[in-house]
mmCIF file of C-alpha atoms and ligand atoms in Angstrom:
data_model
loop_
_atom_site.group_PDB
_atom_site.id
_atom_site.type_symbol
_atom_site.label_atom_id
_atom_site.label_comp_id
_atom_site.label_asym_id
_atom_site.label_seq_id
_atom_site.Cartn_x
_atom_site.Cartn_y
_atom_site.Cartn_z
ATOM 1 C CA MET A 1 -9.213 68.196 91.808
ATOM 2 C CA ARG A 2 -12.082 67.217 94.080
ATOM 3 C CA TYR A 3 -15.547 66.021 93.078
ATOM 4 C CA ARG A 4 -18.812 66.968 94.698
ATOM 5 C CA VAL A 5 -21.169 63.988 94.619
ATOM 6 C CA THR A 6 -24.821 63.877 95.632
ATOM 7 C CA LEU A 7 -25.309 61.080 98.158
ATOM 8 C CA LEU A 8 -28.710 59.393 98.434
ATOM 9 C CA GLU A 9 -28.258 57.162 101.451
ATOM 10 C CA GLY A 10 -31.415 55.211 100.744
ATOM 11 C CA ASP A 11 -33.810 53.229 102.908
ATOM 12 C CA GLY A 12 -33.432 50.054 104.955
ATOM 13 C CA ILE A 13 -29.783 48.943 104.782
ATOM 14 C CA GLY A 14 -29.018 52.009 102.603
ATOM 15 C CA PRO A 15 -27.380 54.156 105.314
ATOM 16 C CA GLU A 16 -25.288 51.156 106.483
ATOM 17 C CA VAL A 17 -23.940 50.271 103.038
ATOM 18 C CA THR A 18 -23.439 53.850 101.820
ATOM 19 C CA GLY A 19 -21.842 54.727 105.185
ATOM 20 C CA ALA A 20 -19.374 51.843 104.819
ATOM 21 C CA THR A 21 -18.596 52.922 101.258
ATOM 22 C CA CYS A 22 -17.920 56.526 102.285
ATOM 23 C CA ARG A 23 -15.566 55.280 105.022
ATOM 24 C CA ILE A 24 -13.576 53.125 102.591
ATOM 25 C CA LEU A 25 -13.346 55.885 99.976
ATOM 26 C CA ALA A 26 -12.173 58.365 102.608
ATOM 27 C CA ALA A 27 -9.570 55.888 103.903
ATOM 28 C CA ALA A 28 -8.259 55.425 100.362
ATOM 29 C CA GLY A 29 -8.000 59.187 99.877
ATOM 30 C CA ALA A 30 -10.637 59.368 97.114
ATOM 31 C CA PRO A 31 -11.103 63.073 96.323
ATOM 32 C CA ILE A 32 -14.858 63.196 96.935
ATOM 33 C CA ASP A 33 -17.016 65.619 98.930
ATOM 34 C CA TRP A 34 -20.482 64.262 99.609
ATOM 35 C CA GLU A 35 -23.651 66.334 99.437
ATOM 36 C CA LYS A 36 -26.476 64.413 101.120
ATOM 37 C CA ALA A 37 -29.912 64.672 99.518
ATOM 38 C CA PRO A 38 -33.218 63.116 100.613
ATOM 39 C CA ALA A 39 -34.855 60.241 98.720
ATOM 40 C CA GLY A 40 -37.175 57.340 99.504
ATOM 41 C CA GLY A 41 -38.812 57.268 102.946
ATOM 42 C CA GLU A 42 -37.087 60.394 104.243
ATOM 43 C CA ALA A 43 -38.207 62.369 101.179
ATOM 44 C CA MET A 44 -41.762 61.018 101.487
ATOM 45 C CA GLU A 45 -41.967 62.475 104.994
ATOM 46 C CA ARG A 46 -40.521 65.848 104.067
ATOM 47 C CA TYR A 47 -41.767 66.371 100.500
ATOM 48 C CA GLY A 48 -44.541 63.815 99.942
ATOM 49 C CA VAL A 49 -42.683 62.166 97.022
ATOM 50 C CA PRO A 50 -39.827 59.632 97.028
ATOM 51 C CA MET A 51 -37.635 61.555 94.560
ATOM 52 C CA PRO A 52 -38.099 65.291 95.234
ATOM 53 C CA GLU A 53 -37.011 68.098 92.942
ATOM 54 C CA VAL A 54 -34.414 69.301 95.462
ATOM 55 C CA THR A 55 -32.582 65.980 95.096
ATOM 56 C CA LEU A 56 -32.832 65.952 91.305
ATOM 57 C CA GLN A 57 -31.466 69.495 91.290
ATOM 58 C CA SER A 58 -28.524 68.517 93.496
ATOM 59 C CA ILE A 59 -27.637 65.731 91.026
ATOM 60 C CA ARG A 60 -28.045 68.134 88.083
ATOM 61 C CA ASN A 61 -25.659 70.583 89.767
ATOM 62 C CA ASN A 62 -23.018 68.018 90.723
ATOM 63 C CA ARG A 63 -23.563 65.796 87.654
ATOM 64 C CA LEU A 64 -22.656 62.842 89.868
ATOM 65 C CA GLY A 65 -24.634 60.809 92.377
ATOM 66 C CA LEU A 66 -24.241 57.698 94.511
ATOM 67 C CA LYS A 67 -27.451 56.037 95.544
ATOM 68 C CA GLY A 68 -28.406 53.447 98.141
ATOM 69 C CA PRO A 69 -31.536 51.327 97.607
ATOM 70 C CA LEU A 70 -34.889 53.093 97.868
ATOM 71 C CA MET A 71 -38.241 51.714 98.893
ATOM 72 C CA THR A 72 -41.076 52.550 96.544
ATOM 73 C CA PRO A 73 -44.229 53.408 98.513
ATOM 74 C CA LYS A 74 -47.029 50.975 97.692
ATOM 75 C CA GLY A 75 -50.271 52.501 96.392
ATOM 76 C CA GLY A 76 -50.790 56.263 96.166
ATOM 77 C CA GLY A 77 -50.025 56.307 92.423
ATOM 78 C CA PHE A 78 -46.344 57.318 92.800
ATOM 79 C CA ARG A 79 -43.874 56.771 90.046
ATOM 80 C CA SER A 80 -40.992 54.740 91.451
ATOM 81 C CA ALA A 81 -38.138 56.942 92.699
ATOM 82 C CA ASN A 82 -35.720 55.086 90.434
ATOM 83 C CA VAL A 83 -37.863 55.454 87.313
ATOM 84 C CA THR A 84 -38.469 59.153 88.132
ATOM 85 C CA MET A 85 -34.750 59.765 88.506
ATOM 86 C CA ARG A 86 -33.870 58.013 85.243
ATOM 87 C CA GLN A 87 -36.552 59.828 83.291
ATOM 88 C CA GLU A 88 -36.174 63.316 84.808
ATOM 89 C CA LEU A 89 -32.386 63.287 84.413
ATOM 90 C CA ASP A 90 -32.549 61.417 81.104
ATOM 91 C CA LEU A 91 -30.145 58.746 82.364
ATOM 92 C CA PHE A 92 -30.527 56.674 79.231
ATOM 93 C CA VAL A 93 -27.677 54.217 79.832
ATOM 94 C CA GLY A 94 -28.190 51.423 82.320
ATOM 95 C CA LEU A 95 -24.712 49.962 82.776
ATOM 96 C CA ARG A 96 -24.151 46.801 84.723
ATOM 97 C CA PRO A 97 -20.790 45.021 84.708
ATOM 98 C CA VAL A 98 -21.188 41.487 86.040
ATOM 99 C CA LYS A 99 -18.023 39.848 87.240
ATOM 100 C CA ALA A 100 -17.189 36.790 89.357
ATOM 101 C CA LEU A 101 -15.503 37.847 92.596
ATOM 102 C CA PRO A 102 -13.377 35.522 94.738
ATOM 103 C CA ASN A 103 -15.185 33.451 97.366
ATOM 104 C CA VAL A 104 -18.647 34.529 96.267
ATOM 105 C CA PRO A 105 -20.826 31.408 96.450
ATOM 106 C CA GLY A 106 -22.600 30.506 93.248
ATOM 107 C CA ALA A 107 -20.572 32.750 90.947
ATOM 108 C CA TRP A 108 -19.597 31.355 87.545
ATOM 109 C CA PRO A 109 -15.784 31.157 87.601
ATOM 110 C CA GLY A 110 -14.309 33.716 85.228
ATOM 111 C CA LEU A 111 -17.636 35.419 84.604
ATOM 112 C CA ASP A 112 -17.045 38.817 83.017
ATOM 113 C CA LEU A 113 -20.016 40.361 81.230
ATOM 114 C CA VAL A 114 -21.176 43.915 80.637
ATOM 115 C CA LEU A 115 -24.856 44.717 80.128
ATOM 116 C CA PHE A 116 -26.172 47.899 78.564
ATOM 117 C CA ARG A 117 -29.847 48.548 79.145
ATOM 118 C CA GLU A 118 -31.762 51.343 77.367
ATOM 119 C CA ASN A 119 -33.296 53.082 80.356
ATOM 120 C CA THR A 120 -35.927 55.482 79.076
ATOM 121 C CA GLU A 121 -38.326 53.794 76.636
ATOM 122 C CA ASP A 122 -40.117 50.518 76.036
ATOM 123 C CA LEU A 123 -43.003 49.626 78.349
ATOM 124 C CA TYR A 124 -41.498 51.960 80.976
ATOM 125 C CA ALA A 125 -42.859 54.994 79.122
ATOM 126 C CA GLY A 126 -45.971 54.244 81.216
ATOM 127 C CA ILE A 127 -48.427 54.665 78.336
ATOM 128 C CA GLU A 128 -51.367 52.421 79.162
ATOM 129 C CA HIS A 129 -55.094 52.693 78.743
ATOM 130 C CA GLU A 130 -58.195 50.605 79.073
ATOM 131 C CA VAL A 131 -59.803 50.421 75.642
ATOM 132 C CA THR A 132 -62.976 48.798 76.887
ATOM 133 C CA PRO A 133 -63.644 47.269 80.298
ATOM 134 C CA GLY A 134 -61.395 44.219 80.563
ATOM 135 C CA THR A 135 -59.123 45.183 77.658
ATOM 136 C CA VAL A 136 -55.958 47.128 78.370
ATOM 137 C CA VAL A 137 -53.366 48.395 75.927
ATOM 138 C CA SER A 138 -49.806 48.998 77.114
ATOM 139 C CA LEU A 139 -47.557 50.706 74.618
ATOM 140 C CA LYS A 140 -43.960 49.783 73.945
ATOM 141 C CA THR A 141 -42.088 52.812 72.620
ATOM 142 C CA SER A 142 -38.899 52.529 70.592
ATOM 143 C CA THR A 143 -37.266 55.491 68.855
ATOM 144 C CA THR A 144 -34.296 55.508 66.515
ATOM 145 C CA LYS A 145 -32.774 58.310 68.596
ATOM 146 C CA ALA A 146 -32.821 56.242 71.793
ATOM 147 C CA GLY A 147 -31.550 53.126 70.008
ATOM 148 C CA GLU A 148 -28.687 55.050 68.448
ATOM 149 C CA ARG A 149 -27.524 56.883 71.553
ATOM 150 C CA ILE A 150 -27.390 53.763 73.738
ATOM 151 C CA SER A 151 -25.655 51.849 70.924
ATOM 152 C CA ARG A 152 -23.057 54.588 70.541
ATOM 153 C CA TRP A 153 -22.441 54.606 74.280
ATOM 154 C CA ALA A 154 -21.936 50.833 74.264
ATOM 155 C CA PHE A 155 -19.534 50.922 71.301
ATOM 156 C CA GLU A 156 -17.524 53.781 72.784
ATOM 157 C CA TYR A 157 -17.301 51.929 76.107
ATOM 158 C CA MET A 158 -16.094 48.816 74.278
ATOM 159 C CA ARG A 159 -13.485 50.730 72.322
ATOM 160 C CA TYR A 160 -12.199 52.365 75.478
ATOM 161 C CA ARG A 161 -12.163 49.148 77.507
ATOM 162 C CA GLY A 162 -10.951 46.790 74.806
ATOM 163 C CA ARG A 163 -14.147 44.745 74.687
ATOM 164 C CA ARG A 164 -14.456 42.714 71.503
ATOM 165 C CA THR A 165 -17.948 41.284 70.900
ATOM 166 C CA ILE A 166 -21.418 42.775 71.345
ATOM 167 C CA HIS A 167 -24.778 41.008 71.081
ATOM 168 C CA CYS A 168 -27.870 43.126 70.493
ATOM 169 C CA CYS A 169 -30.787 41.333 72.108
ATOM 170 C CA HIS A 170 -34.298 41.526 70.610
ATOM 171 C CA LYS A 171 -37.520 39.791 69.706
ATOM 172 C CA ALA A 172 -37.726 41.268 66.232
ATOM 173 C CA PRO A 173 -39.707 38.400 64.639
ATOM 174 C CA ILE A 174 -42.552 39.174 67.070
ATOM 175 C CA ASN A 175 -42.096 42.958 67.366
ATOM 176 C CA PRO A 176 -40.696 43.775 63.924
ATOM 177 C CA LEU A 177 -41.261 47.517 64.287
ATOM 178 C CA ALA A 178 -40.260 48.240 67.900
ATOM 179 C CA ASP A 179 -37.443 45.702 68.219
ATOM 180 C CA GLY A 180 -36.601 46.052 64.532
ATOM 181 C CA ALA A 181 -35.998 49.791 65.028
ATOM 182 C CA PHE A 182 -33.656 49.075 67.942
ATOM 183 C CA LEU A 183 -31.750 46.491 65.898
ATOM 184 C CA ALA A 184 -31.546 48.851 62.915
ATOM 185 C CA ALA A 185 -30.186 51.639 65.137
ATOM 186 C CA PHE A 186 -27.595 49.219 66.559
ATOM 187 C CA ARG A 187 -26.514 48.201 63.051
ATOM 188 C CA ALA A 188 -26.371 51.795 61.788
ATOM 189 C CA VAL A 189 -24.131 52.927 64.643
ATOM 190 C CA GLY A 190 -22.166 49.675 64.542
ATOM 191 C CA ALA A 191 -21.113 50.424 60.960
ATOM 192 C CA GLU A 192 -18.822 53.086 62.469
ATOM 193 C CA TYR A 193 -17.071 50.422 64.584
ATOM 194 C CA PRO A 194 -16.053 47.708 62.110
ATOM 195 C CA TYR A 195 -13.287 46.479 64.444
ATOM 196 C CA ILE A 196 -15.884 45.305 67.019
ATOM 197 C CA GLU A 197 -17.657 42.000 66.388
ATOM 198 C CA GLN A 198 -21.410 42.675 66.170
ATOM 199 C CA LEU A 199 -24.053 39.976 66.534
ATOM 200 C CA ASP A 200 -27.713 39.817 67.427
ATOM 201 C CA VAL A 201 -29.598 37.246 69.449
ATOM 202 C CA GLY A 202 -33.217 36.563 70.361
ATOM 203 C CA VAL A 203 -34.053 37.325 73.982
ATOM 204 C CA ASP A 204 -35.326 33.747 74.393
ATOM 205 C CA THR A 205 -32.143 32.226 72.947
ATOM 206 C CA LEU A 206 -30.043 34.504 75.156
ATOM 207 C CA SER A 207 -32.024 33.390 78.213
ATOM 208 C CA LEU A 208 -31.238 29.794 77.306
ATOM 209 C CA PHE A 209 -27.532 30.220 76.628
ATOM 210 C CA LEU A 210 -26.594 32.589 79.461
ATOM 211 C CA PRO A 211 -27.166 30.141 82.331
ATOM 212 C CA MET A 212 -25.602 27.293 80.283
ATOM 213 C CA ASP A 213 -22.382 29.091 79.415
ATOM 214 C CA PRO A 214 -22.072 32.852 79.990
ATOM 215 C CA SER A 215 -18.513 32.825 78.621
ATOM 216 C CA ARG A 216 -20.105 32.810 75.130
ATOM 217 C CA PHE A 217 -20.940 36.477 75.692
ATOM 218 C CA ASP A 218 -18.933 39.641 76.260
ATOM 219 C CA VAL A 219 -21.160 42.743 75.981
ATOM 220 C CA LEU A 220 -24.975 42.695 75.778
ATOM 221 C CA LEU A 221 -27.166 45.531 74.533
ATOM 222 C CA LEU A 222 -30.842 45.377 75.478
ATOM 223 C CA GLN A 223 -34.024 47.401 75.452
ATOM 224 C CA ASN A 224 -35.470 48.434 78.794
ATOM 225 C CA LEU A 225 -37.654 45.456 79.758
ATOM 226 C CA TYR A 226 -35.347 42.729 78.451
ATOM 227 C CA GLY A 227 -32.475 44.576 80.171
ATOM 228 C CA ASP A 228 -34.333 44.754 83.456
ATOM 229 C CA ILE A 229 -34.991 41.022 83.485
ATOM 230 C CA LEU A 230 -31.702 39.759 82.074
ATOM 231 C CA SER A 231 -29.544 42.025 84.205
ATOM 232 C CA ASP A 232 -30.982 40.287 87.259
ATOM 233 C CA LEU A 233 -30.409 36.914 85.612
ATOM 234 C CA CYS A 234 -26.771 37.919 85.070
ATOM 235 C CA ALA A 235 -26.505 39.109 88.684
ATOM 236 C CA GLY A 236 -27.579 35.579 89.612
ATOM 237 C CA LEU A 237 -24.659 34.221 87.577
ATOM 238 C CA ALA A 238 -22.321 36.410 89.677
ATOM 239 C CA GLY A 239 -23.736 35.101 92.959
ATOM 240 C CA GLY A 240 -26.644 37.455 93.579
ATOM 241 C CA LEU A 241 -27.748 41.061 93.706
ATOM 242 C CA GLY A 242 -25.596 41.822 96.753
ATOM 243 C CA VAL A 243 -22.348 41.771 94.771
ATOM 244 C CA VAL A 244 -23.300 43.570 91.557
ATOM 245 C CA PRO A 245 -22.797 47.293 90.944
ATOM 246 C CA GLY A 246 -24.689 49.480 88.520
ATOM 247 C CA ALA A 247 -24.848 52.914 86.958
ATOM 248 C CA ASN A 248 -27.424 55.092 85.250
ATOM 249 C CA ILE A 249 -25.714 57.500 82.918
ATOM 250 C CA GLY A 250 -26.924 60.367 80.750
ATOM 251 C CA SER A 251 -25.194 63.128 78.859
ATOM 252 C CA LYS A 252 -25.531 65.560 81.781
ATOM 253 C CA ALA A 253 -25.402 63.393 84.905
ATOM 254 C CA ALA A 254 -24.534 59.923 86.140
ATOM 255 C CA VAL A 255 -25.885 58.123 89.189
ATOM 256 C CA PHE A 256 -24.147 55.014 90.495
ATOM 257 C CA GLU A 257 -26.164 52.543 92.525
ATOM 258 C CA ALA A 258 -26.369 49.118 94.046
ATOM 259 C CA VAL A 259 -28.951 47.036 92.266
ATOM 260 C CA HIS A 260 -30.220 45.216 95.352
ATOM 261 C CA GLY A 261 -33.168 46.474 97.390
ATOM 262 C CA THR A 262 -33.506 47.846 100.908
ATOM 263 C CA ALA A 263 -33.279 44.367 102.535
ATOM 264 C CA PRO A 264 -35.858 45.167 105.251
ATOM 265 C CA ASP A 265 -35.250 41.735 106.832
ATOM 266 C CA ILE A 266 -31.718 42.699 107.940
ATOM 267 C CA ALA A 267 -31.932 46.510 108.042
ATOM 268 C CA GLY A 268 -30.366 48.100 111.119
ATOM 269 C CA GLN A 269 -28.741 44.834 112.244
ATOM 270 C CA GLY A 270 -25.217 45.563 111.012
ATOM 271 C CA LYS A 271 -25.296 42.509 108.714
ATOM 272 C CA ALA A 272 -25.540 44.121 105.280
ATOM 273 C CA ASN A 273 -22.885 43.567 102.648
ATOM 274 C CA PRO A 274 -21.713 46.961 101.346
ATOM 275 C CA LEU A 275 -19.947 45.461 98.328
ATOM 276 C CA ALA A 276 -22.519 46.393 95.688
ATOM 277 C CA VAL A 277 -22.563 50.080 96.663
ATOM 278 C CA LEU A 278 -18.794 50.087 97.088
ATOM 279 C CA LEU A 279 -18.263 48.612 93.604
ATOM 280 C CA SER A 280 -20.721 51.191 92.238
ATOM 281 C CA ALA A 281 -18.624 53.927 93.857
ATOM 282 C CA LEU A 282 -15.559 52.452 92.131
ATOM 283 C CA MET A 283 -17.426 52.758 88.826
ATOM 284 C CA LEU A 284 -18.008 56.419 89.708
ATOM 285 C CA LEU A 285 -14.298 56.937 90.370
ATOM 286 C CA GLU A 286 -13.427 55.296 87.039
ATOM 287 C CA TYR A 287 -16.088 57.381 85.274
ATOM 288 C CA VAL A 288 -14.381 60.613 86.350
ATOM 289 C CA GLY A 289 -10.952 59.169 85.531
ATOM 290 C CA GLU A 290 -9.746 58.412 89.067
ATOM 291 C CA TRP A 291 -8.459 54.999 87.998
ATOM 292 C CA LYS A 292 -5.591 54.829 90.442
ATOM 293 C CA VAL A 293 -7.603 55.128 93.636
ATOM 294 C CA ALA A 294 -10.372 52.917 92.203
ATOM 295 C CA GLY A 295 -7.816 50.225 91.371
ATOM 296 C CA ARG A 296 -6.303 50.408 94.841
ATOM 297 C CA ILE A 297 -9.675 49.881 96.515
ATOM 298 C CA GLU A 298 -10.546 47.093 94.077
ATOM 299 C CA ARG A 299 -7.336 45.238 94.948
ATOM 300 C CA ALA A 300 -8.126 45.573 98.651
ATOM 301 C CA VAL A 301 -11.622 44.158 98.029
ATOM 302 C CA TRP A 302 -10.184 41.189 96.106
ATOM 303 C CA ASP A 303 -7.646 40.575 98.881
ATOM 304 C CA VAL A 304 -10.328 40.532 101.581
ATOM 305 C CA LEU A 305 -12.683 38.335 99.556
ATOM 306 C CA GLY A 306 -9.845 36.039 98.531
ATOM 307 C CA ALA A 307 -8.659 35.583 102.127
ATOM 308 C CA GLY A 308 -12.230 34.671 103.062
ATOM 309 C CA LYS A 309 -11.847 35.570 106.752
ATOM 310 C CA HIS A 310 -14.171 38.556 106.961
ATOM 311 C CA LEU A 311 -17.094 37.674 104.708
ATOM 312 C CA THR A 312 -20.618 38.882 105.438
ATOM 313 C CA GLY A 313 -23.494 36.462 106.037
ATOM 314 C CA ASP A 314 -24.810 36.582 102.463
ATOM 315 C CA LEU A 315 -21.380 35.314 101.310
ATOM 316 C CA GLY A 316 -21.387 32.502 103.859
ATOM 317 C CA GLY A 317 -19.262 34.305 106.460
ATOM 318 C CA LYS A 318 -19.912 35.658 109.940
ATOM 319 C CA ALA A 319 -18.613 39.229 109.642
ATOM 320 C CA GLY A 320 -20.865 42.232 110.032
ATOM 321 C CA THR A 321 -20.819 45.365 107.868
ATOM 322 C CA VAL A 322 -18.279 47.099 110.125
ATOM 323 C CA GLU A 323 -15.861 44.150 110.317
ATOM 324 C CA PHE A 324 -15.927 43.698 106.523
ATOM 325 C CA THR A 325 -15.433 47.453 106.017
ATOM 326 C CA GLU A 326 -12.506 47.573 108.421
ATOM 327 C CA ALA A 327 -10.886 44.548 106.787
ATOM 328 C CA ILE A 328 -10.921 46.420 103.460
ATOM 329 C CA ILE A 329 -9.509 49.536 105.100
ATOM 330 C CA ASP A 330 -6.752 47.420 106.686
ATOM 331 C CA ALA A 331 -5.996 45.851 103.307
ATOM 332 C CA LEU A 332 -5.646 49.328 101.810
HETATM 333 P P1 NAI B 1 -33.882 43.000 98.446
HETATM 334 O O1 NAI B 1 -32.769 43.078 97.463
HETATM 335 O O2 NAI B 1 -34.039 44.150 99.362
HETATM 336 O O3 NAI B 1 -33.709 41.688 99.341
HETATM 337 C C1 NAI B 1 -33.682 40.355 98.820
HETATM 338 C C2 NAI B 1 -32.816 39.467 99.730
HETATM 339 O O4 NAI B 1 -31.429 39.813 99.541
HETATM 340 C C3 NAI B 1 -33.101 39.681 101.211
HETATM 341 O O5 NAI B 1 -32.986 38.447 101.864
HETATM 342 C C4 NAI B 1 -31.987 40.611 101.675
HETATM 343 O O6 NAI B 1 -31.651 40.466 103.038
HETATM 344 C C5 NAI B 1 -30.844 40.213 100.773
HETATM 345 N N1 NAI B 1 -29.924 41.346 100.492
HETATM 346 C C6 NAI B 1 -30.142 42.368 99.621
HETATM 347 N N2 NAI B 1 -29.108 43.209 99.644
HETATM 348 C C7 NAI B 1 -28.232 42.723 100.541
HETATM 349 C C8 NAI B 1 -26.961 43.161 101.018
HETATM 350 N N3 NAI B 1 -26.382 44.288 100.553
HETATM 351 N N4 NAI B 1 -26.334 42.436 101.976
HETATM 352 C C9 NAI B 1 -26.885 41.306 102.431
HETATM 353 N N5 NAI B 1 -28.081 40.830 102.025
HETATM 354 C C10 NAI B 1 -28.738 41.537 101.086
HETATM 355 O O7 NAI B 1 -35.230 42.772 97.602
HETATM 356 P P2 NAI B 1 -36.742 42.884 98.055
HETATM 357 O O8 NAI B 1 -36.929 42.266 99.402
HETATM 358 O O9 NAI B 1 -37.519 42.355 96.916
HETATM 359 O O10 NAI B 1 -37.069 44.441 98.131
HETATM 360 C C11 NAI B 1 -37.126 45.186 99.350
HETATM 361 C C12 NAI B 1 -37.401 46.644 99.006
HETATM 362 O O11 NAI B 1 -36.340 47.183 98.199
HETATM 363 C C13 NAI B 1 -38.700 46.904 98.237
HETATM 364 O O12 NAI B 1 -39.332 48.041 98.810
HETATM 365 C C14 NAI B 1 -38.239 47.248 96.829
HETATM 366 O O13 NAI B 1 -39.119 48.134 96.188
HETATM 367 C C15 NAI B 1 -36.912 47.898 97.093
HETATM 368 N N6 NAI B 1 -35.970 47.777 95.957
HETATM 369 C C16 NAI B 1 -35.231 48.874 95.640
HETATM 370 C C17 NAI B 1 -34.296 48.817 94.628
HETATM 371 C C18 NAI B 1 -33.487 50.035 94.331
HETATM 372 O O14 NAI B 1 -33.634 51.057 94.964
HETATM 373 N N7 NAI B 1 -32.608 49.981 93.346
HETATM 374 C C19 NAI B 1 -34.070 47.591 93.851
HETATM 375 C C20 NAI B 1 -34.866 46.466 94.306
HETATM 376 C C21 NAI B 1 -35.793 46.582 95.321
#
């Protein structure tokens, strides 16, 4: 069995980090055939938009994508390529496992959290209007359907992975309808999973406790905006955006992506750390059930990080992208 995967190389350091990832997967014998599709700057030049239909269609056909970081053109009234992709493909699950890796400066020892972010609603619905000059209304949407499907996904993931405790994050005292609906959907679906511990927590309380002691938490379920903000906070607990993978998953397609940006300051210099895209590709392999090859690559990554000899600059080392990549291939 081989898998055809749409590859969005991305802008800035994107081609360097996706290129390194493809090399490592090929060296490990991962059964993947890549289908390159334009996005970001390249797509702007050819199609005038950062996420063209041809790319969305490729992902729809293959049902799988791996994405490097994309720059969002400033001005011009474009929807961000990432938001377009999530909405057009209905990738309602934002999944971000946050784990401490060996030799990553600033990581909380033993950190092991999983965040689920509802990807399609909330303030990201883009419903805003100016009521009178100087007064703007921005609508937060929250449907029972969206709350239930993300909750179900989170519970199923937990059951499958043996995760024990979930916190649903909200600000229900302030937004009793919007956040209350999300909490109610979580509780309704949770009733089908009595063997999983189910708690809720205010977004402010969560923001206080996470940096003090993240080991208090296991799985977090959040609406779009809270998820956006707190997933970056959790990436900080793991040592930064450069080491955290992510996935956007729907019922018909899944796109795996690094959560860092295009790093224009180091683009083209061979310094970028490919770890975040590589770990995202491992999530892709696990998603399709290729656990064995994913596990083999993960062990090689841990070996290289643990040895500490070939770390990239962002991890305090002197290795470039190629040296780090080749060290992982050697460890394989
Ligand atoms: P950034 O993540 O690109 O860079 C922040 C800092 O982290 C920089 O110093 C950079 O060198 C470093 N860094 C990031 N990834 C790294 C890696 N893999 N290896 C080593 N160092 C790394 O964030 P910034 O500067 O705010 O955004 C730059 C561009 O990226 C913007 O156009 C933004 O819109 C876009 N962006 C795209 C995202 C995506 O496609 N998912 C996410 C975030 C930003």
